[in-house]
Amino acid sequence: MREGGGRRHLLLVSLVLALALAIVPLPTALAPYRPAWVPLVLIFWALMAPERVGLLTAFAMGLALDTLSGALLGQHALAMVTVVYLSIRFHLLIRVFPVWQLSTIVFLLLAIYEFALFWIDGVAGRSVPIIERWAPVVSGALVWPLVLGYLASVRQDTQTRI
């Protein structure tokens, strides 16, 4: 196996899994609280491996999410590119923080993501209930330690096997 092949597969599998989690049906009562899985995974990779995940990856994942969710084409793409740009730009500062501070930073990044979606929906004349807009920010920040722990451990296992 080539050097880095396992990590590339891990990146691809984690992004596809995030897309699947983003579109899997949930009960009506739980649907507003679904974490923003794709931005969470992209933030992880932008912080831990910025040489592997860039703005093009964020744009492609955003377009895929737009297509799968039926949103305006480019809406999630613009929001994800913004968040990934900020993550890559400040990755050396952010990734040394303890988990609770990382969760706070992820909360802010997800708030920027949702604000971009809110702004685009406003320009397009679409209204979304407030709980559906901001609950994913809170749930994403709460789920971040699990995402970080799982992806970091799988990434480390992949690196030790290569």
Tab-separated table of N, CA and C in Angstrom:
chain	number	residue	atom	x	y	z
A	1	MET	N	0.842	-1.176	0.000
A	1	MET	CA	0.000	0.000	0.000
A	1	MET	C	0.886	1.237	0.000
A	2	ARG	N	0.503	2.199	-0.781
A	2	ARG	CA	1.274	3.443	-0.833
A	2	ARG	C	1.173	4.198	0.480
A	3	GLU	N	2.189	5.015	0.722
A	3	GLU	CA	2.197	5.863	1.919
A	3	GLU	C	1.006	6.822	1.885
A	4	GLY	N	0.222	6.843	2.946
A	4	GLY	CA	-0.906	7.764	3.028
A	4	GLY	C	-2.189	7.224	2.423
A	5	GLY	N	-2.147	6.036	1.817
A	5	GLY	CA	-3.343	5.479	1.197
A	5	GLY	C	-4.439	5.187	2.206
A	6	GLY	N	-4.051	4.649	3.365
A	6	GLY	CA	-5.027	4.366	4.410
A	6	GLY	C	-5.663	5.624	4.948
A	7	ARG	N	-4.862	6.668	5.080
A	7	ARG	CA	-5.408	7.942	5.571
A	7	ARG	C	-6.361	8.552	4.555
A	8	ARG	N	-6.044	8.391	3.272
A	8	ARG	CA	-6.921	8.919	2.234
A	8	ARG	C	-8.259	8.185	2.263
A	9	HIS	N	-8.194	6.859	2.459
A	9	HIS	CA	-9.431	6.090	2.545
A	9	HIS	C	-10.230	6.476	3.787
A	10	LEU	N	-9.538	6.695	4.887
A	10	LEU	CA	-10.216	7.110	6.113
A	10	LEU	C	-10.920	8.448	5.917
A	11	LEU	N	-10.261	9.370	5.261
A	11	LEU	CA	-10.860	10.672	4.969
A	11	LEU	C	-12.119	10.500	4.129
A	12	LEU	N	-12.026	9.723	3.067
A	12	LEU	CA	-13.164	9.509	2.180
A	12	LEU	C	-14.316	8.815	2.904
A	13	VAL	N	-14.004	7.772	3.660
A	13	VAL	CA	-15.045	7.037	4.383
A	13	VAL	C	-15.719	7.935	5.419
A	14	SER	N	-14.940	8.735	6.134
A	14	SER	CA	-15.539	9.608	7.150
A	14	SER	C	-16.438	10.668	6.519
A	15	LEU	N	-16.051	11.190	5.364
A	15	LEU	CA	-16.890	12.191	4.699
A	15	LEU	C	-18.177	11.575	4.152
A	16	VAL	N	-18.084	10.375	3.590
A	16	VAL	CA	-19.287	9.695	3.086
A	16	VAL	C	-20.210	9.333	4.250
A	17	LEU	N	-19.626	8.870	5.352
A	17	LEU	CA	-20.432	8.555	6.530
A	17	LEU	C	-21.119	9.812	7.076
A	18	ALA	N	-20.420	10.936	7.071
A	18	ALA	CA	-21.022	12.196	7.525
A	18	ALA	C	-22.188	12.595	6.623
A	19	LEU	N	-22.023	12.417	5.312
A	19	LEU	CA	-23.134	12.705	4.392
A	19	LEU	C	-24.321	11.789	4.674
A	20	ALA	N	-24.042	10.513	4.931
A	20	ALA	CA	-25.120	9.569	5.228
A	20	ALA	C	-25.841	9.957	6.520
A	21	LEU	N	-25.084	10.329	7.545
A	21	LEU	CA	-25.704	10.747	8.805
A	21	LEU	C	-26.508	12.037	8.636
A	22	ALA	N	-26.120	12.865	7.696
A	22	ALA	CA	-26.826	14.127	7.471
A	22	ALA	C	-28.184	13.921	6.814
A	23	ILE	N	-28.354	12.822	6.085
A	23	ILE	CA	-29.616	12.641	5.361
A	23	ILE	C	-30.473	11.503	5.899
A	24	VAL	N	-29.962	10.734	6.856
A	24	VAL	CA	-30.759	9.636	7.393
A	24	VAL	C	-32.001	10.212	8.086
A	25	PRO	N	-33.170	9.607	7.843
A	25	PRO	CA	-34.395	10.139	8.457
A	25	PRO	C	-34.382	9.967	9.980
A	26	LEU	N	-34.839	10.986	10.667
A	26	LEU	CA	-34.981	10.956	12.121
A	26	LEU	C	-36.436	11.219	12.472
A	27	PRO	N	-36.868	10.793	13.666
A	27	PRO	CA	-38.222	11.151	14.097
A	27	PRO	C	-38.389	12.671	14.120
A	28	THR	N	-39.602	13.113	13.895
A	28	THR	CA	-39.884	14.544	13.792
A	28	THR	C	-39.416	15.318	15.024
A	29	ALA	N	-39.547	14.725	16.194
A	29	ALA	CA	-39.154	15.418	17.424
A	29	ALA	C	-37.639	15.585	17.531
A	30	LEU	N	-36.869	14.674	16.926
A	30	LEU	CA	-35.408	14.726	17.024
A	30	LEU	C	-34.738	15.421	15.848
A	31	ALA	N	-35.436	15.564	14.749
A	31	ALA	CA	-34.830	16.110	13.524
A	31	ALA	C	-34.191	17.485	13.711
A	32	PRO	N	-34.792	18.410	14.453
A	32	PRO	CA	-34.131	19.720	14.598
A	32	PRO	C	-32.807	19.661	15.360
A	33	TYR	N	-32.606	18.609	16.139
A	33	TYR	CA	-31.407	18.509	16.976
A	33	TYR	C	-30.283	17.711	16.321
A	34	ARG	N	-30.445	17.378	15.060
A	34	ARG	CA	-29.405	16.638	14.345
A	34	ARG	C	-28.155	17.508	14.239
A	35	PRO	N	-27.009	16.997	14.696
A	35	PRO	CA	-25.774	17.780	14.543
A	35	PRO	C	-25.433	17.968	13.066
A	36	ALA	N	-24.705	18.998	12.773
A	36	ALA	CA	-24.244	19.250	11.402
A	36	ALA	C	-23.025	18.355	11.166
A	37	TRP	N	-23.271	17.104	10.766
A	37	TRP	CA	-22.213	16.095	10.683
A	37	TRP	C	-21.131	16.450	9.674
A	38	VAL	N	-21.529	16.911	8.510
A	38	VAL	CA	-20.533	17.189	7.463
A	38	VAL	C	-19.594	18.320	7.888
A	39	PRO	N	-20.099	19.445	8.378
A	39	PRO	CA	-19.160	20.467	8.857
A	39	PRO	C	-18.285	19.987	10.013
A	40	LEU	N	-18.831	19.158	10.899
A	40	LEU	CA	-18.026	18.646	12.011
A	40	LEU	C	-16.839	17.827	11.507
A	41	VAL	N	-17.101	16.933	10.563
A	41	VAL	CA	-16.022	16.094	10.028
A	41	VAL	C	-15.033	16.947	9.234
A	42	LEU	N	-15.535	17.894	8.473
A	42	LEU	CA	-14.630	18.778	7.731
A	42	LEU	C	-13.776	19.629	8.673
A	43	ILE	N	-14.357	20.097	9.761
A	43	ILE	CA	-13.578	20.865	10.736
A	43	ILE	C	-12.481	19.986	11.329
A	44	PHE	N	-12.814	18.740	11.667
A	44	PHE	CA	-11.794	17.834	12.205
A	44	PHE	C	-10.627	17.698	11.236
A	45	TRP	N	-10.923	17.386	9.975
A	45	TRP	CA	-9.853	17.165	9.001
A	45	TRP	C	-9.109	18.454	8.685
A	46	ALA	N	-9.809	19.576	8.692
A	46	ALA	CA	-9.122	20.849	8.434
A	46	ALA	C	-8.168	21.201	9.572
A	47	LEU	N	-8.517	20.818	10.784
A	47	LEU	CA	-7.641	21.093	11.922
A	47	LEU	C	-6.481	20.108	12.011
A	48	MET	N	-6.758	18.830	11.764
A	48	MET	CA	-5.748	17.795	11.983
A	48	MET	C	-4.918	17.474	10.744
A	49	ALA	N	-5.468	17.672	9.570
A	49	ALA	CA	-4.735	17.362	8.332
A	49	ALA	C	-5.086	18.385	7.256
A	50	PRO	N	-4.705	19.651	7.451
A	50	PRO	CA	-5.093	20.682	6.481
A	50	PRO	C	-4.480	20.481	5.100
A	51	GLU	N	-3.441	19.665	5.005
A	51	GLU	CA	-2.852	19.388	3.697
A	51	GLU	C	-3.713	18.423	2.881
A	52	ARG	N	-4.644	17.732	3.524
A	52	ARG	CA	-5.504	16.769	2.837
A	52	ARG	C	-6.904	17.306	2.542
A	53	VAL	N	-7.350	18.264	3.327
A	53	VAL	CA	-8.693	18.827	3.153
A	53	VAL	C	-8.539	20.314	2.893
A	54	GLY	N	-9.117	20.759	1.799
A	54	GLY	CA	-9.017	22.168	1.458
A	54	GLY	C	-10.367	22.741	1.091
A	55	LEU	N	-10.314	23.896	0.487
A	55	LEU	CA	-11.541	24.590	0.114
A	55	LEU	C	-12.307	23.846	-0.971
A	56	LEU	N	-11.587	23.180	-1.866
A	56	LEU	CA	-12.256	22.416	-2.918
A	56	LEU	C	-13.032	21.240	-2.329
A	57	THR	N	-12.448	20.568	-1.347
A	57	THR	CA	-13.149	19.476	-0.674
A	57	THR	C	-14.400	20.003	0.021
A	58	ALA	N	-14.270	21.126	0.704
A	58	ALA	CA	-15.420	21.724	1.389
A	58	ALA	C	-16.507	22.111	0.387
A	59	PHE	N	-16.097	22.676	-0.737
A	59	PHE	CA	-17.063	23.075	-1.760
A	59	PHE	C	-17.782	21.851	-2.332
A	60	ALA	N	-17.028	20.795	-2.624
A	60	ALA	CA	-17.627	19.573	-3.174
A	60	ALA	C	-18.585	18.930	-2.172
A	61	MET	N	-18.194	18.885	-0.902
A	61	MET	CA	-19.079	18.311	0.113
A	61	MET	C	-20.328	19.176	0.298
A	62	GLY	N	-20.168	20.479	0.210
A	62	GLY	CA	-21.322	21.369	0.306
A	62	GLY	C	-22.293	21.170	-0.844
A	63	LEU	N	-21.754	21.037	-2.053
A	63	LEU	CA	-22.626	20.772	-3.206
A	63	LEU	C	-23.320	19.422	-3.071
A	64	ALA	N	-22.594	18.422	-2.566
A	64	ALA	CA	-23.208	17.108	-2.358
A	64	ALA	C	-24.340	17.208	-1.337
A	65	LEU	N	-24.112	17.934	-0.258
A	65	LEU	CA	-25.152	18.095	0.759
A	65	LEU	C	-26.328	18.907	0.219
A	66	ASP	N	-26.053	19.925	-0.589
A	66	ASP	CA	-27.129	20.689	-1.228
A	66	ASP	C	-27.982	19.780	-2.094
A	67	THR	N	-27.337	18.938	-2.860
A	67	THR	CA	-28.047	18.034	-3.762
A	67	THR	C	-28.867	17.014	-2.984
A	68	LEU	N	-28.270	16.420	-1.963
A	68	LEU	CA	-28.959	15.378	-1.202
A	68	LEU	C	-30.084	15.924	-0.333
A	69	SER	N	-29.944	17.148	0.155
A	69	SER	CA	-30.959	17.704	1.056
A	69	SER	C	-32.000	18.558	0.342
A	70	GLY	N	-31.772	18.876	-0.919
A	70	GLY	CA	-32.721	19.691	-1.661
A	70	GLY	C	-32.622	21.172	-1.347
A	71	ALA	N	-31.507	21.597	-0.799
A	71	ALA	CA	-31.305	23.018	-0.487
A	71	ALA	C	-30.927	23.770	-1.759
A	72	LEU	N	-30.870	25.085	-1.654
A	72	LEU	CA	-30.410	25.891	-2.779
A	72	LEU	C	-29.002	25.452	-3.162
A	73	LEU	N	-28.764	25.284	-4.438
A	73	LEU	CA	-27.459	24.814	-4.886
A	73	LEU	C	-26.395	25.859	-4.576
A	74	GLY	N	-25.429	25.470	-3.787
A	74	GLY	CA	-24.345	26.349	-3.395
A	74	GLY	C	-24.480	26.908	-1.994
A	75	GLN	N	-25.633	26.711	-1.371
A	75	GLN	CA	-25.873	27.269	-0.039
A	75	GLN	C	-24.925	26.654	0.992
A	76	HIS	N	-24.947	25.338	1.118
A	76	HIS	CA	-24.053	24.672	2.062
A	76	HIS	C	-22.603	24.780	1.604
A	77	ALA	N	-22.394	24.831	0.296
A	77	ALA	CA	-21.026	24.938	-0.226
A	77	ALA	C	-20.368	26.227	0.250
A	78	LEU	N	-21.068	27.337	0.148
A	78	LEU	CA	-20.512	28.615	0.599
A	78	LEU	C	-20.249	28.604	2.100
A	79	ALA	N	-21.199	28.082	2.862
A	79	ALA	CA	-21.044	28.042	4.318
A	79	ALA	C	-19.874	27.147	4.724
A	80	MET	N	-19.737	26.005	4.070
A	80	MET	CA	-18.647	25.087	4.420
A	80	MET	C	-17.287	25.631	4.013
A	81	VAL	N	-17.218	26.275	2.871
A	81	VAL	CA	-15.944	26.871	2.447
A	81	VAL	C	-15.511	27.925	3.463
A	82	THR	N	-16.448	28.709	3.955
A	82	THR	CA	-16.125	29.728	4.959
A	82	THR	C	-15.570	29.093	6.232
A	83	VAL	N	-16.249	28.062	6.722
A	83	VAL	CA	-15.832	27.405	7.964
A	83	VAL	C	-14.494	26.690	7.791
A	84	VAL	N	-14.314	26.005	6.672
A	84	VAL	CA	-13.053	25.288	6.445
A	84	VAL	C	-11.908	26.277	6.252
A	85	TYR	N	-12.167	27.392	5.593
A	85	TYR	CA	-11.119	28.406	5.453
A	85	TYR	C	-10.650	28.886	6.831
A	86	LEU	N	-11.596	29.216	7.701
A	86	LEU	CA	-11.236	29.679	9.045
A	86	LEU	C	-10.514	28.590	9.835
A	87	SER	N	-10.955	27.341	9.670
A	87	SER	CA	-10.309	26.228	10.374
A	87	SER	C	-8.874	26.035	9.913
A	88	ILE	N	-8.661	26.081	8.610
A	88	ILE	CA	-7.305	25.901	8.078
A	88	ILE	C	-6.435	27.102	8.440
A	89	ARG	N	-6.993	28.274	8.347
A	89	ARG	CA	-6.225	29.496	8.611
A	89	ARG	C	-5.671	29.521	10.028
A	90	PHE	N	-6.465	29.043	10.982
A	90	PHE	CA	-6.065	29.104	12.384
A	90	PHE	C	-5.802	27.726	12.994
A	91	HIS	N	-5.551	26.705	12.163
A	91	HIS	CA	-5.439	25.344	12.689
A	91	HIS	C	-4.302	25.169	13.686
A	92	LEU	N	-3.188	25.844	13.494
A	92	LEU	CA	-2.070	25.694	14.433
A	92	LEU	C	-2.391	26.283	15.804
A	93	LEU	N	-3.211	27.302	15.830
A	93	LEU	CA	-3.625	27.894	17.105
A	93	LEU	C	-4.725	27.077	17.777
A	94	ILE	N	-5.659	26.576	16.977
A	94	ILE	CA	-6.854	25.937	17.518
A	94	ILE	C	-6.581	24.534	18.039
A	95	ARG	N	-5.831	23.735	17.311
A	95	ARG	CA	-5.747	22.318	17.657
A	95	ARG	C	-4.959	22.017	18.924
A	96	VAL	N	-4.272	22.990	19.494
A	96	VAL	CA	-3.554	22.755	20.747
A	96	VAL	C	-4.424	23.016	21.975
A	97	PHE	N	-5.630	23.512	21.778
A	97	PHE	CA	-6.526	23.792	22.897
A	97	PHE	C	-7.008	22.489	23.530
A	98	PRO	N	-7.366	22.528	24.816
A	98	PRO	CA	-8.024	21.366	25.424
A	98	PRO	C	-9.405	21.163	24.798
A	99	VAL	N	-9.973	19.987	25.043
A	99	VAL	CA	-11.224	19.602	24.374
A	99	VAL	C	-12.347	20.596	24.653
A	100	TRP	N	-12.474	21.071	25.869
A	100	TRP	CA	-13.581	21.982	26.163
A	100	TRP	C	-13.435	23.295	25.401
A	101	GLN	N	-12.210	23.771	25.213
A	101	GLN	CA	-12.017	24.989	24.425
A	101	GLN	C	-12.220	24.709	22.937
A	102	LEU	N	-11.813	23.522	22.505
A	102	LEU	CA	-12.084	23.129	21.118
A	102	LEU	C	-13.586	23.098	20.860
A	103	SER	N	-14.342	22.593	21.824
A	103	SER	CA	-15.804	22.560	21.671
A	103	SER	C	-16.371	23.968	21.543
A	104	THR	N	-15.802	24.901	22.269
A	104	THR	CA	-16.242	26.297	22.166
A	104	THR	C	-15.918	26.867	20.791
A	105	ILE	N	-14.725	26.583	20.291
A	105	ILE	CA	-14.341	27.040	18.949
A	105	ILE	C	-15.244	26.403	17.900
A	106	VAL	N	-15.524	25.107	18.055
A	106	VAL	CA	-16.417	24.425	17.112
A	106	VAL	C	-17.812	25.031	17.190
A	107	PHE	N	-18.266	25.379	18.387
A	107	PHE	CA	-19.550	26.064	18.533
A	107	PHE	C	-19.558	27.349	17.705
A	108	LEU	N	-18.497	28.133	17.800
A	108	LEU	CA	-18.411	29.385	17.037
A	108	LEU	C	-18.356	29.124	15.531
A	109	LEU	N	-17.595	28.113	15.120
A	109	LEU	CA	-17.521	27.786	13.690
A	109	LEU	C	-18.871	27.317	13.160
A	110	LEU	N	-19.567	26.489	13.947
A	110	LEU	CA	-20.900	26.042	13.526
A	110	LEU	C	-21.895	27.202	13.525
A	111	ALA	N	-21.733	28.146	14.436
A	111	ALA	CA	-22.600	29.333	14.435
A	111	ALA	C	-22.366	30.157	13.170
A	112	ILE	N	-21.118	30.276	12.743
A	112	ILE	CA	-20.812	30.973	11.486
A	112	ILE	C	-21.437	30.228	10.313
A	113	TYR	N	-21.330	28.902	10.335
A	113	TYR	CA	-21.923	28.060	9.291
A	113	TYR	C	-23.436	28.292	9.214
A	114	GLU	N	-24.102	28.217	10.354
A	114	GLU	CA	-25.560	28.397	10.369
A	114	GLU	C	-25.954	29.829	10.036
A	115	PHE	N	-25.142	30.798	10.433
A	115	PHE	CA	-25.451	32.183	10.078
A	115	PHE	C	-25.371	32.379	8.568
A	116	ALA	N	-24.391	31.751	7.921
A	116	ALA	CA	-24.302	31.843	6.456
A	116	ALA	C	-25.546	31.233	5.814
A	117	LEU	N	-25.995	30.084	6.341
A	117	LEU	CA	-27.224	29.471	5.817
A	117	LEU	C	-28.430	30.376	6.080
A	118	PHE	N	-28.483	30.967	7.268
A	118	PHE	CA	-29.555	31.893	7.635
A	118	PHE	C	-29.586	33.085	6.685
A	119	TRP	N	-28.423	33.628	6.398
A	119	TRP	CA	-28.326	34.783	5.505
A	119	TRP	C	-28.793	34.420	4.093
A	120	ILE	N	-28.344	33.283	3.585
A	120	ILE	CA	-28.737	32.859	2.237
A	120	ILE	C	-30.233	32.580	2.190
A	121	ASP	N	-30.775	31.940	3.228
A	121	ASP	CA	-32.221	31.710	3.276
A	121	ASP	C	-32.981	33.033	3.301
A	122	GLY	N	-32.465	34.020	4.007
A	122	GLY	CA	-33.108	35.335	4.053
A	122	GLY	C	-33.114	36.015	2.701
A	123	VAL	N	-31.998	35.930	1.995
A	123	VAL	CA	-31.915	36.521	0.652
A	123	VAL	C	-32.878	35.814	-0.294
A	124	ALA	N	-33.020	34.496	-0.115
A	124	ALA	CA	-33.902	33.717	-0.984
A	124	ALA	C	-35.364	33.799	-0.558
A	125	GLY	N	-35.639	34.413	0.585
A	125	GLY	CA	-37.020	34.555	1.036
A	125	GLY	C	-37.571	33.314	1.712
A	126	ARG	N	-36.702	32.448	2.182
A	126	ARG	CA	-37.136	31.226	2.871
A	126	ARG	C	-36.975	31.428	4.368
A	127	SER	N	-38.001	31.067	5.112
A	127	SER	CA	-37.894	31.172	6.570
A	127	SER	C	-37.787	29.773	7.164
A	128	VAL	N	-36.940	29.647	8.156
A	128	VAL	CA	-36.733	28.382	8.856
A	128	VAL	C	-36.989	28.653	10.331
A	129	PRO	N	-37.736	27.774	11.009
A	129	PRO	CA	-37.967	27.985	12.447
A	129	PRO	C	-36.643	28.095	13.209
A	130	ILE	N	-36.640	28.926	14.220
A	130	ILE	CA	-35.414	29.236	14.964
A	130	ILE	C	-34.777	27.989	15.577
A	131	ILE	N	-35.598	27.054	16.054
A	131	ILE	CA	-35.047	25.842	16.670
A	131	ILE	C	-34.321	24.992	15.630
A	132	GLU	N	-34.861	24.941	14.417
A	132	GLU	CA	-34.215	24.160	13.357
A	132	GLU	C	-32.928	24.813	12.878
A	133	ARG	N	-32.804	26.090	13.093
A	133	ARG	CA	-31.610	26.804	12.645
A	133	ARG	C	-30.470	26.684	13.647
A	134	TRP	N	-30.762	26.845	14.932
A	134	TRP	CA	-29.680	26.970	15.915
A	134	TRP	C	-29.477	25.742	16.791
A	135	ALA	N	-30.421	24.803	16.830
A	135	ALA	CA	-30.218	23.576	17.618
A	135	ALA	C	-29.034	22.749	17.107
A	136	PRO	N	-28.800	22.660	15.789
A	136	PRO	CA	-27.620	21.910	15.331
A	136	PRO	C	-26.291	22.500	15.798
A	137	VAL	N	-26.268	23.792	16.064
A	137	VAL	CA	-25.039	24.419	16.565
A	137	VAL	C	-24.730	23.884	17.963
A	138	VAL	N	-25.740	23.862	18.821
A	138	VAL	CA	-25.551	23.379	20.190
A	138	VAL	C	-25.263	21.880	20.194
A	139	SER	N	-26.053	21.105	19.460
A	139	SER	CA	-25.831	19.654	19.447
A	139	SER	C	-24.487	19.304	18.813
A	140	GLY	N	-24.067	20.057	17.818
A	140	GLY	CA	-22.761	19.812	17.206
A	140	GLY	C	-21.620	20.071	18.169
A	141	ALA	N	-21.729	21.136	18.950
A	141	ALA	CA	-20.691	21.431	19.950
A	141	ALA	C	-20.675	20.368	21.044
A	142	LEU	N	-21.844	19.848	21.406
A	142	LEU	CA	-21.905	18.807	22.430
A	142	LEU	C	-21.368	17.471	21.925
A	143	VAL	N	-21.560	17.197	20.656
A	143	VAL	CA	-21.114	15.932	20.065
A	143	VAL	C	-19.639	15.995	19.639
A	144	TRP	N	-19.074	17.194	19.529
A	144	TRP	CA	-17.698	17.366	19.062
A	144	TRP	C	-16.675	16.504	19.804
A	145	PRO	N	-16.705	16.420	21.148
A	145	PRO	CA	-15.706	15.574	21.809
A	145	PRO	C	-15.751	14.120	21.351
A	146	LEU	N	-16.944	13.606	21.049
A	146	LEU	CA	-17.060	12.232	20.551
A	146	LEU	C	-16.492	12.108	19.141
A	147	VAL	N	-16.813	13.066	18.288
A	147	VAL	CA	-16.283	13.066	16.917
A	147	VAL	C	-14.768	13.170	16.953
A	148	LEU	N	-14.263	14.083	17.750
A	148	LEU	CA	-12.818	14.275	17.875
A	148	LEU	C	-12.137	13.010	18.386
A	149	GLY	N	-12.664	12.428	19.443
A	149	GLY	CA	-12.063	11.228	20.017
A	149	GLY	C	-12.071	10.059	19.057
A	150	TYR	N	-13.216	9.841	18.402
A	150	TYR	CA	-13.313	8.696	17.499
A	150	TYR	C	-12.421	8.864	16.271
A	151	LEU	N	-12.531	9.991	15.595
A	151	LEU	CA	-11.728	10.188	14.384
A	151	LEU	C	-10.234	10.252	14.695
A	152	ALA	N	-9.867	10.835	15.822
A	152	ALA	CA	-8.447	10.891	16.190
A	152	ALA	C	-7.906	9.498	16.481
A	153	SER	N	-8.691	8.659	17.161
A	153	SER	CA	-8.208	7.305	17.457
A	153	SER	C	-8.121	6.459	16.193
A	154	VAL	N	-9.100	6.568	15.324
A	154	VAL	CA	-9.054	5.815	14.067
A	154	VAL	C	-7.906	6.317	13.197
A	155	ARG	N	-7.698	7.609	13.182
A	155	ARG	CA	-6.595	8.186	12.403
A	155	ARG	C	-5.249	7.696	12.932
A	156	GLN	N	-5.105	7.651	14.245
A	156	GLN	CA	-3.852	7.181	14.833
A	156	GLN	C	-3.638	5.701	14.531
A	157	ASP	N	-4.703	4.885	14.617
A	157	ASP	CA	-4.583	3.468	14.275
A	157	ASP	C	-4.152	3.296	12.832
A	158	THR	N	-4.704	4.103	11.945
A	158	THR	CA	-4.351	4.027	10.526
A	158	THR	C	-2.895	4.417	10.318
A	159	GLN	N	-2.432	5.431	11.016
A	159	GLN	CA	-1.040	5.870	10.863
A	159	GLN	C	-0.064	4.839	11.398
A	160	THR	N	-0.411	4.139	12.472
A	160	THR	CA	0.512	3.150	13.025
A	160	THR	C	0.578	1.903	12.165
A	161	ARG	N	-0.478	1.588	11.427
A	161	ARG	CA	-0.467	0.417	10.555
A	161	ARG	C	0.273	0.656	9.258
A	162	ILE	N	0.423	1.903	8.867
A	162	ILE	CA	1.059	2.199	7.572
A	162	ILE	C	2.555	2.214	7.708
